[in-house]
XYZ file of C-alpha atoms in Angstrom:
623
model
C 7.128 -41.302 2.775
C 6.825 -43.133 5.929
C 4.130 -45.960 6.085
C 0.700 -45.816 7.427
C 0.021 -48.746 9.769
C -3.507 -49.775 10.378
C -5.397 -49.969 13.787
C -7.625 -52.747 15.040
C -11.210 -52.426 13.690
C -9.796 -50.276 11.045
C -9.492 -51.311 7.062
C -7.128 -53.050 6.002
C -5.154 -49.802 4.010
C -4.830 -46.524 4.156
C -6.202 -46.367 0.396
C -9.355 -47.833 1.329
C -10.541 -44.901 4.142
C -12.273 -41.827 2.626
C -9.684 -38.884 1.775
C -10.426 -36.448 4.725
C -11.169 -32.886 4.134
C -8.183 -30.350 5.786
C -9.806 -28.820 9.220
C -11.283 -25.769 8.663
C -8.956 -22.676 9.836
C -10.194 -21.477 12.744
C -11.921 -18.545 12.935
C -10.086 -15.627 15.367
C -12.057 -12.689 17.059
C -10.806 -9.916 18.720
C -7.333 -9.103 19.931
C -6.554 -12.778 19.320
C -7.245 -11.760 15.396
C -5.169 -8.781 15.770
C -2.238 -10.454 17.448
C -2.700 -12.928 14.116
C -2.349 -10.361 11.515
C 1.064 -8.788 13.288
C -0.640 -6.156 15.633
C -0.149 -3.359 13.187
C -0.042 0.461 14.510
C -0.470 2.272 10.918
C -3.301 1.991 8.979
C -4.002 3.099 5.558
C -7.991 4.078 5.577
C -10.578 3.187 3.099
C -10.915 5.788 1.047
C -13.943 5.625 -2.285
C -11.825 5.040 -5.345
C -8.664 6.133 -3.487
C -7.198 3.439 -1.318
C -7.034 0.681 -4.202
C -3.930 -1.701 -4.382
C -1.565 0.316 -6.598
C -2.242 3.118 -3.580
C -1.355 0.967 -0.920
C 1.914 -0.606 -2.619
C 2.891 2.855 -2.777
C 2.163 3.514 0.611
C 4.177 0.655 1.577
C 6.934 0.754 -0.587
C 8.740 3.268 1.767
C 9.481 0.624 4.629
C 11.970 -2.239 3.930
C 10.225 -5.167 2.073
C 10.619 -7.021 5.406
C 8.671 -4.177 7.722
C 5.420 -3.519 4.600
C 2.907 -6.125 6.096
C 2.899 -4.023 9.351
C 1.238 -1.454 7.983
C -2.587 -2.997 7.799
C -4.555 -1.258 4.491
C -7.886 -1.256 3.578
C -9.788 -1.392 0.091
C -11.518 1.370 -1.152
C -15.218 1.372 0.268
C -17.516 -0.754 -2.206
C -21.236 -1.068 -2.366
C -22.498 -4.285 -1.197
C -25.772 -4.662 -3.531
C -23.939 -3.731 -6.323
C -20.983 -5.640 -5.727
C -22.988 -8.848 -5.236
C -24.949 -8.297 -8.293
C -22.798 -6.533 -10.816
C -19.637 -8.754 -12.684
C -17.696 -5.537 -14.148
C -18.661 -3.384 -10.880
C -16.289 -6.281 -9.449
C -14.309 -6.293 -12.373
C -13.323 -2.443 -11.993
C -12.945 -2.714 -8.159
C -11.309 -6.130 -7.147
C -9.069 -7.858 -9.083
C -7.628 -10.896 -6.603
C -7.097 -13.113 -9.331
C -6.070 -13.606 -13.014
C -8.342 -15.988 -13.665
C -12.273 -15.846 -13.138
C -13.035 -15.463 -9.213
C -16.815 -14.919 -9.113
C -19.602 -14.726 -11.320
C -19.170 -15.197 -15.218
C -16.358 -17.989 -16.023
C -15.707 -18.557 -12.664
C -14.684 -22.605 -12.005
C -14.596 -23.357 -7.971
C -12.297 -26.237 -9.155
C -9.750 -24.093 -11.078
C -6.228 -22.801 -9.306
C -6.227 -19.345 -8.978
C -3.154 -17.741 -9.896
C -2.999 -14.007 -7.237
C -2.637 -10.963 -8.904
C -3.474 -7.851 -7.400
C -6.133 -7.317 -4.732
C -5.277 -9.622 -1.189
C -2.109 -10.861 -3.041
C -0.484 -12.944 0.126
C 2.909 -11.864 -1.203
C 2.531 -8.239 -1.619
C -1.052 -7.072 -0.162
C -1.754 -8.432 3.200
C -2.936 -7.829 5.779
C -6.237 -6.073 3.898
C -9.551 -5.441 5.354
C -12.189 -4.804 2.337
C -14.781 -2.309 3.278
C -18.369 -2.158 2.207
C -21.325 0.174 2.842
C -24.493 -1.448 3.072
C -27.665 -1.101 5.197
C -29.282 -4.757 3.824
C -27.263 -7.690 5.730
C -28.153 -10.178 3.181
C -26.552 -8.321 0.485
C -23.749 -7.579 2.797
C -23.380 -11.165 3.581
C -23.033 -12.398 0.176
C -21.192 -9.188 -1.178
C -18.513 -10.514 1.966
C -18.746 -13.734 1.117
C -17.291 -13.053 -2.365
C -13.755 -11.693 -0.673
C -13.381 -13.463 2.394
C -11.274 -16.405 0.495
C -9.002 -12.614 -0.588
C -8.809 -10.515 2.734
C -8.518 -11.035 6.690
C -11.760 -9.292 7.184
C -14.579 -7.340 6.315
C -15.308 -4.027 7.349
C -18.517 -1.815 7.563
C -18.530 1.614 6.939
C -20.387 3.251 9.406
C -18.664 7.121 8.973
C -19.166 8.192 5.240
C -20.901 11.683 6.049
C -21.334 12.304 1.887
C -24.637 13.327 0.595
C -24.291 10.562 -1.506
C -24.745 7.972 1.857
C -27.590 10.257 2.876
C -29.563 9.126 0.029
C -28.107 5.436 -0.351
C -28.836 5.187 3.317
C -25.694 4.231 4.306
C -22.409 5.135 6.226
C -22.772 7.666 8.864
C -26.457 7.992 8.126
C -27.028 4.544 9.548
C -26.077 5.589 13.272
C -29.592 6.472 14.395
C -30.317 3.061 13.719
C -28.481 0.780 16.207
C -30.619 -2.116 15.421
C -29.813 -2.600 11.908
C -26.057 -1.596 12.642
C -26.155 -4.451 15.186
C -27.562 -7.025 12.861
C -25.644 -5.883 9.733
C -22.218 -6.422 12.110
C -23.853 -9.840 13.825
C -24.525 -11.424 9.802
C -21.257 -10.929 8.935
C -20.153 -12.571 12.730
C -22.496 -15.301 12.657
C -22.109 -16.589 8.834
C -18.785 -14.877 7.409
C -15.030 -17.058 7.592
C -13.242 -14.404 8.549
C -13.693 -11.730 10.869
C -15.814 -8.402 10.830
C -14.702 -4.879 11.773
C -16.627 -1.211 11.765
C -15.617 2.210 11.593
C -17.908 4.790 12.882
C -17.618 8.261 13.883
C -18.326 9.750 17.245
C -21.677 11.485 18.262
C -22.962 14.306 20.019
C -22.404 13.309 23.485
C -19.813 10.605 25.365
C -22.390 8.815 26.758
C -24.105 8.358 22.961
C -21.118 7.617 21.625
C -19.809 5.058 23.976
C -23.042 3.121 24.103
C -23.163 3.324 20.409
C -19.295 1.586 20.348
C -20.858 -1.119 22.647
C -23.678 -2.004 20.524
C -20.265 -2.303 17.614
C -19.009 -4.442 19.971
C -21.442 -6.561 21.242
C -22.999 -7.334 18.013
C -19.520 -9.164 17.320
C -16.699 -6.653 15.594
C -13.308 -7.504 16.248
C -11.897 -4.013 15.991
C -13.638 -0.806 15.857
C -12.078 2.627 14.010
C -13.594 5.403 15.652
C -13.001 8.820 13.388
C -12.917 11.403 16.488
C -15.452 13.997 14.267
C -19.281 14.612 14.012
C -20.733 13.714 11.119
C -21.637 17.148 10.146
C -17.899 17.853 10.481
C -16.727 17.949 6.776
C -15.856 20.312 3.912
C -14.834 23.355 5.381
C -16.709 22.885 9.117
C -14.160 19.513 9.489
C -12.433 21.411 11.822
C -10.520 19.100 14.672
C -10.777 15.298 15.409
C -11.450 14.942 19.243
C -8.546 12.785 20.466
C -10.697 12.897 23.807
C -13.544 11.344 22.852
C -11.280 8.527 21.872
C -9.112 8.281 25.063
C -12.939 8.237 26.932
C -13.698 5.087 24.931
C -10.668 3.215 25.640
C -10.956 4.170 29.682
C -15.156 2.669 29.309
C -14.381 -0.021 27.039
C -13.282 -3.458 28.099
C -9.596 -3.296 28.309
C -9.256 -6.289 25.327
C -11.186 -4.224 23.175
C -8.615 -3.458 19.916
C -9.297 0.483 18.779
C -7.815 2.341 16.394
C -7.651 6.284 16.230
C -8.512 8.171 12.980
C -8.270 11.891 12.879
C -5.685 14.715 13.202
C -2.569 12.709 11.269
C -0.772 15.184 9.412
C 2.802 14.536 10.064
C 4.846 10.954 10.526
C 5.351 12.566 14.171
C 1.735 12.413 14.682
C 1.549 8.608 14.970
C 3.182 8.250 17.914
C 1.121 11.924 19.526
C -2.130 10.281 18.896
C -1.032 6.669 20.335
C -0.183 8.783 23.653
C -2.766 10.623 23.930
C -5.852 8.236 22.581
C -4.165 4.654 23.992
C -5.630 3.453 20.853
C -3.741 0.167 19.403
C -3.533 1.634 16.000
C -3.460 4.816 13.954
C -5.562 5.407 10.802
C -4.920 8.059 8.353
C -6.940 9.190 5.218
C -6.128 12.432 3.975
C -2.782 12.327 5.391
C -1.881 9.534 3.800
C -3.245 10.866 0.275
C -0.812 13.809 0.394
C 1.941 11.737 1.907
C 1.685 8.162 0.950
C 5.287 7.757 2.865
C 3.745 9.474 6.405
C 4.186 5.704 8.257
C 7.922 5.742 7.235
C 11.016 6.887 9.477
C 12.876 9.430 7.477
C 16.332 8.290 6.471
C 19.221 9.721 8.675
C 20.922 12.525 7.666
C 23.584 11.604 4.983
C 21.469 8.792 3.903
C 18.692 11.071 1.870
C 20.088 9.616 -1.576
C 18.292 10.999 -4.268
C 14.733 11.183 -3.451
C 14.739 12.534 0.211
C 15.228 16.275 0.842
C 16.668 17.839 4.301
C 17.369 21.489 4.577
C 20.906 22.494 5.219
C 20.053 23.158 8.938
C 19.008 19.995 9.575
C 15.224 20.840 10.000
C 12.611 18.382 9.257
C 12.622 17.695 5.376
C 10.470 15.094 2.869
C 10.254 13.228 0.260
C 10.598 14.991 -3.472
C 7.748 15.040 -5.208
C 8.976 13.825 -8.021
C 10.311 10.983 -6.556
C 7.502 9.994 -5.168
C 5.658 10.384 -8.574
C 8.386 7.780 -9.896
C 7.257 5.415 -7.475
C 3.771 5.521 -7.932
C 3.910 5.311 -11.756
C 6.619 1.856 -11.905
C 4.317 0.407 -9.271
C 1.216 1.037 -12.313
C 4.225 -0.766 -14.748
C 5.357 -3.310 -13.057
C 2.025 -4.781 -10.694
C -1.253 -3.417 -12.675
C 0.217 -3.404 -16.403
C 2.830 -6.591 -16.167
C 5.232 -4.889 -17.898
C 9.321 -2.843 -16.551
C 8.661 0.734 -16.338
C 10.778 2.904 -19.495
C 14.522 4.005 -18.980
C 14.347 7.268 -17.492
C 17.856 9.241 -16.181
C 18.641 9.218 -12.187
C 16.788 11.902 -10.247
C 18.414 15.048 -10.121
C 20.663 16.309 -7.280
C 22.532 19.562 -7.459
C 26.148 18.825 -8.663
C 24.487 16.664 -11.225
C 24.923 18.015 -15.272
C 22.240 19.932 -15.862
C 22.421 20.233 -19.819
C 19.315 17.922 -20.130
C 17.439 20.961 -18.912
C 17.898 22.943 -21.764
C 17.206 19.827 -24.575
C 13.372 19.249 -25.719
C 11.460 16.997 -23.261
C 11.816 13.246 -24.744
C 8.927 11.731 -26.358
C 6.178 10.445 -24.633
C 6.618 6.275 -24.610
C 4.113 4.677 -26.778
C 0.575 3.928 -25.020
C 0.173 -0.468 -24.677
C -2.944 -1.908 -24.427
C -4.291 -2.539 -20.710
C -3.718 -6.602 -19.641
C -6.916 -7.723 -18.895
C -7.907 -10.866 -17.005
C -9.062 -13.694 -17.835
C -12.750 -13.083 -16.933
C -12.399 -9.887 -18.820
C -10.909 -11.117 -22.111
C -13.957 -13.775 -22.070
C -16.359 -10.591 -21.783
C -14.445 -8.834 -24.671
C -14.827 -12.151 -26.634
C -18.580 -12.777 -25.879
C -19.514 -9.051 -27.072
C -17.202 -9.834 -30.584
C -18.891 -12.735 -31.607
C -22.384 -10.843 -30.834
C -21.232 -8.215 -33.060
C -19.701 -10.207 -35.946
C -23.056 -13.241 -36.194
C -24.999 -10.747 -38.741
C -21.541 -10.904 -40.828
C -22.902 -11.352 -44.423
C -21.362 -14.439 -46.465
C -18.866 -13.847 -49.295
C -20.642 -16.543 -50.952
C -24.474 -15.120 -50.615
C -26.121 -14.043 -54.176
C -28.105 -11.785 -52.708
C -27.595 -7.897 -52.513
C -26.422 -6.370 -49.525
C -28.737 -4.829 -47.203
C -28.402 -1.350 -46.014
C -27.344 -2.727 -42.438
C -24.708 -4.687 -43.952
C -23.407 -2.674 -46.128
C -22.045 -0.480 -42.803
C -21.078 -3.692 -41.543
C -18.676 -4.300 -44.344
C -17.742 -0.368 -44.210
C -16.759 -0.817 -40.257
C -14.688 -4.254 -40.756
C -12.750 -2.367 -43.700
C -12.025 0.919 -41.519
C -8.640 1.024 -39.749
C -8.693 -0.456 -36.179
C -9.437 1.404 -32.884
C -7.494 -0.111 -30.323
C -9.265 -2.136 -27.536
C -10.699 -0.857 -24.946
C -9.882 -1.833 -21.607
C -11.277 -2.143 -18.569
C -10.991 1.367 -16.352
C -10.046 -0.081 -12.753
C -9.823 1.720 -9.662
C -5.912 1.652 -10.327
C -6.209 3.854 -13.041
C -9.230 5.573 -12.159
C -7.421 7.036 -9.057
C -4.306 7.832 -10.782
C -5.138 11.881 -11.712
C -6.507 12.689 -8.850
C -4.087 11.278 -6.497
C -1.558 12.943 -8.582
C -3.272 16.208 -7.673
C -2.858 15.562 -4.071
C 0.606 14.657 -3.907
C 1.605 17.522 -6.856
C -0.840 20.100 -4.681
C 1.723 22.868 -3.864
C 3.453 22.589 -7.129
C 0.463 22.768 -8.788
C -0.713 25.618 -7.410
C 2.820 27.552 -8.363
C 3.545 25.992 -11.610
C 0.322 26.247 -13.422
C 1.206 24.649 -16.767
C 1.829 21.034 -14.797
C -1.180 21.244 -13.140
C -2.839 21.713 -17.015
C -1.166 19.371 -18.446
C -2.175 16.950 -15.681
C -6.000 18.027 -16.039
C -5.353 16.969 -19.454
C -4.153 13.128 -18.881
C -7.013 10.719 -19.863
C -7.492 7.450 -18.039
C -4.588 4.673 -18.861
C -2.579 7.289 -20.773
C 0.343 6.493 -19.460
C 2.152 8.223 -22.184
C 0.847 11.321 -20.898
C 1.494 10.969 -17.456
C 5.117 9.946 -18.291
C 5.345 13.399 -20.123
C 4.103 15.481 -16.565
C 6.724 13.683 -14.815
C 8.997 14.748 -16.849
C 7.571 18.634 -16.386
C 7.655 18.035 -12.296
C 11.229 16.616 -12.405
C 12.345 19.700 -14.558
C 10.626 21.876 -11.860
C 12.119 20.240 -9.027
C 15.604 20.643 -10.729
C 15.254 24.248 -11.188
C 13.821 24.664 -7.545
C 17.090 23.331 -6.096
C 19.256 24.867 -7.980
C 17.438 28.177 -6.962
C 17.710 26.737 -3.281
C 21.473 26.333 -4.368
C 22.195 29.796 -5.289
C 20.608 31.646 -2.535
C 21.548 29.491 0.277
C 18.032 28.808 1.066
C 17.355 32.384 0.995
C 14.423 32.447 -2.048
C 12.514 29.451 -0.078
C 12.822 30.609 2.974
C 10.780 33.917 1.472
C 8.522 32.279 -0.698
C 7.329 30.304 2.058
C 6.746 33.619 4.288
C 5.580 35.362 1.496
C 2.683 32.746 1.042
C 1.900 32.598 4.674
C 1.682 36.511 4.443
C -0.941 35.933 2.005
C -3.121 33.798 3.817
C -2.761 34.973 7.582
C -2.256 38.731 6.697
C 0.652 40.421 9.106
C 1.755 37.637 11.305
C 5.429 37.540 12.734
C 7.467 34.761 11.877
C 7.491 32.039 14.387
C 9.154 28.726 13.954
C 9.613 27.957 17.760
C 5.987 26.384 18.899
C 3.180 27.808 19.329
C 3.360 31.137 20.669
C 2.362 33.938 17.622
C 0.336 36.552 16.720
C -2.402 34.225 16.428
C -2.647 33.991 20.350
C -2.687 38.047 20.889
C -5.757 38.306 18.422
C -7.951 35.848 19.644
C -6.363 32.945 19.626
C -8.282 31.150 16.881
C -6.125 30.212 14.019
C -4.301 27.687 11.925
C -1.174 29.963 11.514
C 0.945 27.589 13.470
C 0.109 24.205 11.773
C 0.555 26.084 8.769
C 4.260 26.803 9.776
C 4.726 23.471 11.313
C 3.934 21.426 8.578
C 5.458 23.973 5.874
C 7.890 22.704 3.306
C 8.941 23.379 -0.208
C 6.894 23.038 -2.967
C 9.127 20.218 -4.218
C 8.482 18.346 -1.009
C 5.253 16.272 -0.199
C 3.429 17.974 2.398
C -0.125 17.941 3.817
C -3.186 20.299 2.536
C -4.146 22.461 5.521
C -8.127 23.365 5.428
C -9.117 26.729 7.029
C -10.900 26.582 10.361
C -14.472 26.893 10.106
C -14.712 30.122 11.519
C -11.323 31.000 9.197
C -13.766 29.958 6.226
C -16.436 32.019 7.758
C -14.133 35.100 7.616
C -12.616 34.635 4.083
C -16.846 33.974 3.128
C -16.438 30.333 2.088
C -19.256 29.980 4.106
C -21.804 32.261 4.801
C -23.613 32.258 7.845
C -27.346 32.014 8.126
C -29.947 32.670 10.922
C -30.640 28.771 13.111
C -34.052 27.767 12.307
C -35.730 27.185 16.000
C -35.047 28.735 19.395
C -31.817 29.812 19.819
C -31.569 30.768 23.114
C -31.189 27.219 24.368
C -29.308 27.009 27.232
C -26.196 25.835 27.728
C -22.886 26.080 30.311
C -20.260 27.416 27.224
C -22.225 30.814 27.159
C -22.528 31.104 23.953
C -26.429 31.210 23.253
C -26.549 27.806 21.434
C -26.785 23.833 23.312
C -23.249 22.806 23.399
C -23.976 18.717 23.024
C -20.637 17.796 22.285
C -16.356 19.171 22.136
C -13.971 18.693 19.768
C -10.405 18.382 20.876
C -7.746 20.424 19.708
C -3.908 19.235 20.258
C -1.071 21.904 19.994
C 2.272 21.174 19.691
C 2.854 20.788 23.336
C 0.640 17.637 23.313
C -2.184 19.731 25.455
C -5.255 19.683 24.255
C -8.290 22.179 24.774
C -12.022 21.745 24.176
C -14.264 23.318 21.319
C -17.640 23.282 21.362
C -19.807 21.610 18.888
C -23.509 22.707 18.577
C -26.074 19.887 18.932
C -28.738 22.342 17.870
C -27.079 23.099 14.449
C -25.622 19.486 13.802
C -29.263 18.621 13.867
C -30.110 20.695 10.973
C -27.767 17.968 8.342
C -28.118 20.659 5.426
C -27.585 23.905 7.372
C -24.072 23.865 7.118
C -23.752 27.758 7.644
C -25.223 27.190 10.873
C -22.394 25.092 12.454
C -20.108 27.453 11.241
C -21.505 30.920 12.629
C -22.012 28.387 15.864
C -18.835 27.243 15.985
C -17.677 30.948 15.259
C -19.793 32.452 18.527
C -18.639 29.629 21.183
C -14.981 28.798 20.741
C -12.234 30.177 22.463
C -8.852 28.715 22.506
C -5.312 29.654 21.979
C -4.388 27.472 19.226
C -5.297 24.491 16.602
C -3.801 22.007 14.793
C -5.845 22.017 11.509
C -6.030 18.424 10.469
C -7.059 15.836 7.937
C -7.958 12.293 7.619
């Protein structure tokens, strides 16, 4: 260690001066802070109780270890107040630590060993979301897992009832002055930066000044999810890829936006990146029944075992039960500590196939949740409530009614503990039923069985893998024997069912759908087709498609309906929602201002949308 020589004036030694505190990091806004974090171009959203860590390992575990920090992922969205106020809400949602990290047992002076949420190894870069409409609750709710994140986001787009009431989300938007100071507390007073993700509104002027007033009240990115608020459920219809590209021409040119709507496909990325000039591409739904959509496919003759290409060397995907592999060793190995049970290779045809025919192997036996530290200490609190009224073996007196159950419960066998039900294993079923959706729906005793898995069974979600990789075996073999032939129908035969008598198309976008009207989701539906063994995005119906099949009923608009308006339709046009074809063009549908007004009348948009659009084809979208 070299030696410290004194200056004149100074002491005598180094030992004698104060120790001095490190400089605090600096704090980054802006492009500078997006530079800093790797300028990432794929985004996993924040999704409630969906887009927790074992979700986003997953998500990333399809890139090489060296390429999974540039896809940037956020947390599940979490409620401010009761995040600030509540130790097991924070316990359930955010684990950052092993040991204490807030609240209850927490020591400031104590190392912190990382475990899950934020891990620097495994889980950066990580925005945490909240939704909030109090900034002081906000603040200290941020505050919490700034020392765990790179930044805080506000959700400004949830269009759930459930933000209608809490007053939150998308609901907040005709409020610019509390968006502006909930974004400005976190700017002002927070370490690390703030971000927002809104959705757009009726009109491009509206929704423009309304990403200004983001902006200007200090976030350093903005998200911008190209749908009305009102556009959800079966009226979500198309993101407007338009609206987008308008705010990147108005905005200053530093301004760092990313793109959320219309991701169905890993081909889509780089569609919406033209077309928007956004910096970055967020998917939600899309990435729920794809967690691998950011991820090249291998090249062909480097598929291995869990990738599947047709024999013509069409587009393929990842095997579903692959996938399902992956999910449940990343719940082994990160969540639960412990190596994932032996299980044989995944099947490929030319493998022996006299394991189909034995009895499924026993479940493995269920283990006890790990808990942290901060949980264990809870656990041990509420024990030694429970066991103070424990009678004495050396007390004369007779026992009391009370204690005689006491005695009765301590002699009973033992329950084992309960544990703590996270987000990571609160999320497990139902992301299971996204990525296991068109299996599912074919093989109906999987999707029971999976109905039937109870939280942090892992025992019985070992024994539906097992069901979905005997599935998958028996669907390629099938695909074996006919040369493709019994897919190939299957897959027309379940397109006949939805779209009625529509010729089979598999060059673009040019079908049946065009000479009746033009208004259909035939062609996405072909486009993003694959086996059921093969993840694959859930196409929704257009709203007028739902209108038709009476998933919606439509109901007579409350008010004057002969508004005026240049679409011709009889109702105010106020704003358009773009629709991208294959080709890359885009055309323009009508959104009614008079009918997104009226939040509950949901039939309305529909018969609206219904009566004023006109166009030759859609790409049906999620996310």
């Amino acid at each position: 260690m070299a030696a410290v020589n004194a200056t004149p004036g100074s002491s005598t030694g180094a030992a004698d001066a104060p120790p001095t505190a490190p400089a605090p990091k600096k704090k980054l806004h802006g492009r500078a802070f997006y530079e800093s974090i790797g300028s990432p171009k794929c985004i996993v959203a924040p999704m409630v109780d969906q887009s927790e860590f074992a979700w986003r390992m997953l998500s990333r575990s399809f890139l090489p270890e060296s390429q999974r920090s540039s896809i940037l992922a956020y947390s599940p969205m979490l409620h401010s107040r009761l995040f600030a106020g509540g130790q097991k809400y924070r316990d359930t949602h955010f684990q950052p630590t092993r040991e204490p990290w807030a609240g209850e047992g927490f020591d400031p002076a104590a190392a912190l060993t990382p475990f899950l949420d934020g891990n620097p190894a495994i889980d950066r870069p990580l925005f945490v979301q909240f939704a909030s409409h109090d900034p002081d609750a906000l603040l200290a709710a941020a505050e919490m897992v700034a020392p765990y994140c790179d930044a805080v986001d506000l959700n400004l787009g949830c269009p759930q009832g459930i933000a209608k009431r809490g007053h939150y989300g998308a609901f907040l938007q005709e409020d610019q002055d509390l968006i502006f100071r909930l974004i400005n507390t976190l700017h002002e007073k927070l370490s690390i930066p703030v971000t927002a993700k809104i959705r757009m509104l009726e009109t491009r002027e509206a929704t423009l000044e309304y990403a200004q007033n983001v902006l200007r009240a200090g976030a350093s990115i903005l998200t911008v999810h190209g749908r009305l608020r009102e556009q959800k459920g079966h009226l979500t219809g198309v993101a407007d890829w338009d609206m987008i590209r308008y705010l990147r021409d108005n905005l200053p040119p530093d301004t760092v936006l990313f793109a959320n709507g219309n991701i169905l496909l890993p081909e889509d990325v780089d569609a919406c990146l033209a077309a928007t000039g956004a910096d970055g591409v967020m998917s939600a739904e899309g990435n729920l029944s794809n967690p691998a959509i950011f991820a090249p496919a291998p090249a062909p003759g480097d598929e291995g075992r869990e990738y599947w290409r047709p024999r013509d060397g069409r587009d393929g995907g990842w095997r579903v039960d692959a996938v399902f592999r992956r999910y449940l060793d990343i719940m082994y190995r990160y969540v639960r500590d412990q190596e994932p049970p032996a299980r044989r290779p995944l099947f490929v045809v030319g493998d022996d196939t006299a394991w189909l025919a034995a009895p499924p192997p026993p479940p493995p036996a269920a283990a006890l949740v790990p808990m942290t530290e901060s949980q264990l200490q809870q656990q041990a609190s509420a024990k030694r409530a429970a066991d103070f009224t424990t009678p004495s073996a050396a007390d004369d007196e007779p026992p009391t009614k009370k204690q005689k159950q006491q005695q009765k419960q301590q002699q009973a066998p033992k329950k084992p503990e309960k544990y703590l039900p996270t987000t990571n294993y609160a999320g497990m079923q139902g992301h299971l039923f996204h990525l296991l959706r068109h299996l599912v729906t074919r093989h109906t005793d999987v999707r029971d069985a999976l109905a039937r898995a109870r939280l942090a069974d892992m025992g019985k979600f070992e024994a539906v893998l097992d069901m979905v990789e005997r599935k998958v075996a028996e669907g390629l073999l099938e695909d074996e024997r006919s040369g493709g032939a019994t897919i190939e129908r299957e897959m027309d035969d379940e397109i006949q069912l939805k779209f009625g008598n529509k010729k089979k198309d598999h060059e673009g976008p040019k079908g049946e759908e065009e000479e009746n009207g033009g208004e259909s989701s035939l062609h996405t539906v072909r486009r993003c087709k694959r086996p059921w063994w093969v993840v694959q995005p859930v196409i929704r119906p257009l709203p007028s498609e739902a209108l038709a099949k009476g998933a919606i009923q439509p109901k007579k608009a409350r008010g004057n309906s002969n508004c005026n308006n240049t679409n011709g339709g009889g109702v105010k046009a106020a704003a358009s929602v773009s629709v991208q074809n294959v080709n890359g063009a885009a055309t323009a549908v009508p959104v009614t201002a008079q009918a997104a007004a009226v939040d509950n009348e949901t039939e309305t948009l529909a018969a609206a949308l219904d009566k004023t659009t006109a166009y030759p084809s859609s790409e049906l979208v999620s996310g």
